[in-house]
Short mmCIF file of C-alpha atoms in Angstrom, two decimals:
data_model
loop_
_atom_site.label_atom_id
_atom_site.label_comp_id
_atom_site.label_asym_id
_atom_site.label_seq_id
_atom_site.Cartn_x
_atom_site.Cartn_y
_atom_site.Cartn_z
CA UNK O 1 29.34 14.29 24.13
CA UNK O 2 29.48 10.67 25.13
CA UNK O 3 26.59 9.31 27.05
CA UNK O 4 24.06 11.84 25.67
CA UNK O 5 20.57 10.51 25.37
CA UNK O 6 19.21 9.83 21.94
CA UNK O 7 15.61 10.50 20.97
CA UNK O 8 13.66 8.41 18.53
CA UNK O 9 11.47 10.29 16.08
CA UNK O 10 8.68 8.61 14.11
CA UNK O 11 8.72 9.56 10.47
CA UNK O 12 5.71 9.91 8.21
CA UNK O 13 6.56 6.45 6.85
CA UNK O 14 6.60 4.86 10.32
CA UNK O 15 10.33 4.56 10.29
CA UNK O 16 12.24 5.29 13.45
CA UNK O 17 15.00 7.90 13.23
CA UNK O 18 17.28 8.60 16.20
CA UNK O 19 18.69 12.09 16.84
CA UNK O 20 21.06 12.90 19.64
CA UNK O 21 19.97 15.51 22.15
CA UNK O 22 23.11 17.60 21.57
CA UNK O 23 23.03 20.71 19.42
CA UNK O 24 25.19 18.97 16.77
CA UNK O 25 23.83 15.46 16.09
CA UNK O 26 25.81 13.01 13.99
CA UNK O 27 25.74 14.14 10.33
CA UNK O 28 24.26 10.88 8.98
CA UNK O 29 21.49 10.93 11.57
CA UNK O 30 20.79 14.57 10.79
CA UNK O 31 20.53 13.85 7.07
CA UNK O 32 18.15 10.88 7.57
CA UNK O 33 16.00 12.99 9.85
CA UNK O 34 15.81 15.77 7.21
CA UNK O 35 14.87 13.27 4.52
CA UNK O 36 12.16 11.75 6.63
CA UNK O 37 10.59 15.14 7.34
CA UNK O 38 10.37 16.01 3.61
CA UNK O 39 8.70 12.74 2.51
CA UNK O 40 5.28 14.40 2.61
CA UNK O 41 3.90 18.00 2.84
CA UNK O 42 3.56 19.52 6.22
CA UNK O 43 -0.06 19.74 7.30
CA UNK O 44 -1.81 22.16 9.57
CA UNK O 45 -3.92 20.80 12.46
CA UNK O 46 -7.14 20.68 10.51
CA UNK O 47 -5.72 18.78 7.54
CA UNK O 48 -3.71 16.50 9.90
CA UNK O 49 -6.98 15.50 11.59
CA UNK O 50 -8.53 14.81 8.20
CA UNK O 51 -5.65 12.60 7.05
CA UNK O 52 -5.52 10.81 10.40
CA UNK O 53 -9.17 9.66 9.95
CA UNK O 54 -8.80 8.35 6.35
CA UNK O 55 -9.66 4.59 6.18
CA UNK O 56 -9.99 2.17 3.27
CA UNK O 57 -8.00 1.42 0.13
CA UNK O 58 -9.11 4.27 -2.12
CA UNK O 59 -9.80 7.87 -1.03
CA UNK O 60 -11.47 10.52 -3.14
CA UNK O 61 -10.50 14.03 -2.13
CA UNK O 62 -13.31 16.24 -3.33
CA UNK O 63 -12.39 19.89 -3.77
CA UNK O 64 -8.73 18.87 -3.37
CA UNK O 65 -7.27 22.36 -4.08
CA UNK O 66 -3.58 21.89 -3.41
CA UNK O 67 -3.78 18.11 -3.15
CA UNK O 68 -2.10 17.83 0.27
CA UNK O 69 -4.63 15.40 1.72
CA UNK O 70 -4.34 12.94 -1.21
CA UNK O 71 -0.56 13.23 -1.34
CA UNK O 72 -0.15 12.71 2.44
CA UNK O 73 -2.62 9.80 2.47
CA UNK O 74 -0.52 7.98 -0.15
CA UNK O 75 2.83 9.03 1.34
CA UNK O 76 1.78 7.71 4.77
CA UNK O 77 0.46 4.48 3.15
CA UNK O 78 -3.01 5.08 4.55
CA UNK O 79 -4.47 4.17 1.12
CA UNK O 80 -3.25 2.43 -2.02
CA UNK O 81 -4.92 4.88 -4.36
CA UNK O 82 -6.18 8.47 -4.25
CA UNK O 83 -8.43 10.37 -6.58
CA UNK O 84 -7.99 14.14 -6.38
CA UNK O 85 -10.96 16.07 -7.72
CA UNK O 86 -11.59 19.77 -8.13
CA UNK O 87 -13.83 21.86 -10.22
CA UNK O 88 -10.86 24.22 -10.94
CA UNK O 89 -8.20 23.07 -13.38
CA UNK O 90 -5.77 25.57 -11.77
CA UNK O 91 -6.29 23.80 -8.42
CA UNK O 92 -5.62 20.43 -10.06
CA UNK O 93 -2.46 21.85 -11.61
CA UNK O 94 -1.23 22.71 -8.05
CA UNK O 95 -2.11 19.18 -6.90
CA UNK O 96 -0.27 17.58 -9.79
CA UNK O 97 2.85 19.71 -9.07
CA UNK O 98 2.72 18.78 -5.41
CA UNK O 99 2.49 15.05 -6.11
CA UNK O 100 5.39 15.31 -8.55
CA UNK O 101 7.53 17.21 -6.07
CA UNK O 102 7.18 14.33 -3.59
CA UNK O 103 7.41 11.58 -6.29
CA UNK O 104 3.95 10.28 -5.26
CA UNK O 105 2.41 7.56 -7.44
CA UNK O 106 -1.06 6.07 -7.27
CA UNK O 107 -2.98 9.32 -7.57
CA UNK O 108 -5.44 10.26 -10.24
CA UNK O 109 -6.47 13.88 -10.97
CA UNK O 110 -9.99 14.61 -12.23
CA UNK O 111 -11.59 17.93 -13.04
CA UNK O 112 -15.28 17.98 -12.17
CA UNK O 113 -18.03 19.21 -9.86
CA UNK O 114 -18.41 17.50 -6.50
CA UNK O 115 -18.68 13.72 -6.67
CA UNK O 116 -19.66 13.65 -10.38
CA UNK O 117 -16.15 12.37 -11.44
CA UNK O 118 -16.40 9.42 -9.03
CA UNK O 119 -18.13 6.22 -10.26
CA UNK O 120 -20.27 4.09 -7.92
CA UNK O 121 -18.03 1.89 -5.79
CA UNK O 122 -14.83 3.51 -7.05
CA UNK O 123 -13.82 4.94 -3.65
CA UNK O 124 -14.48 3.63 -0.23
CA UNK O 125 -13.62 6.88 1.59
CA UNK O 126 -14.30 10.46 0.60
CA UNK O 127 -12.88 13.71 1.97
CA UNK O 128 -14.86 16.91 1.54
CA UNK O 129 -12.97 19.63 3.42
CA UNK O 130 -12.42 23.33 3.04
CA UNK O 131 -15.84 24.41 1.77
CA UNK O 132 -19.00 25.65 3.34
CA UNK O 133 -21.71 23.51 4.93
CA UNK O 134 -24.30 24.13 2.19
CA UNK O 135 -21.89 23.10 -0.52
CA UNK O 136 -20.92 20.03 1.35
CA UNK O 137 -24.63 19.06 1.82
CA UNK O 138 -25.17 19.61 -1.87
CA UNK O 139 -22.24 17.34 -2.74
CA UNK O 140 -23.33 14.64 -0.28
CA UNK O 141 -26.85 14.52 -1.84
CA UNK O 142 -25.23 13.05 -4.95
CA UNK O 143 -23.02 10.54 -3.15
CA UNK O 144 -22.24 7.39 -5.27
CA UNK O 145 -23.03 3.96 -3.86
CA UNK O 146 -20.31 2.02 -2.08
CA UNK O 147 -18.80 4.93 -0.15
CA UNK O 148 -18.62 4.48 3.60
#
């Protein structure tokens, strides 16, 4: 209907998409809104909080599992490069598939234990999420130089 209010939605890329308040928004607007929502994987509250706190140019996601943190950090342009590390090659395969499905570039995948695949000064931010406190402490005890 004429005169209906439009709502602006912020996309993962920071673009503004407008959608009418009616139950049947304009087709072009609806298509743009759907495209914006699929530009990065959907995150639960915990992973959203992790991604929201990433700073720096290069992030190393240790124990990346599915790779959502690294993929989202790049998709949202929070970093220019991501290094996704996991001790499990099966987990890295999932991360590679996720990055390909979102056409994400600028991500390296490395199989290895903890921070061992990361050279001194190679990353200025690390993420260690989704594992127990003792394991995290063990990983942090081998932290390379140059990580904030």
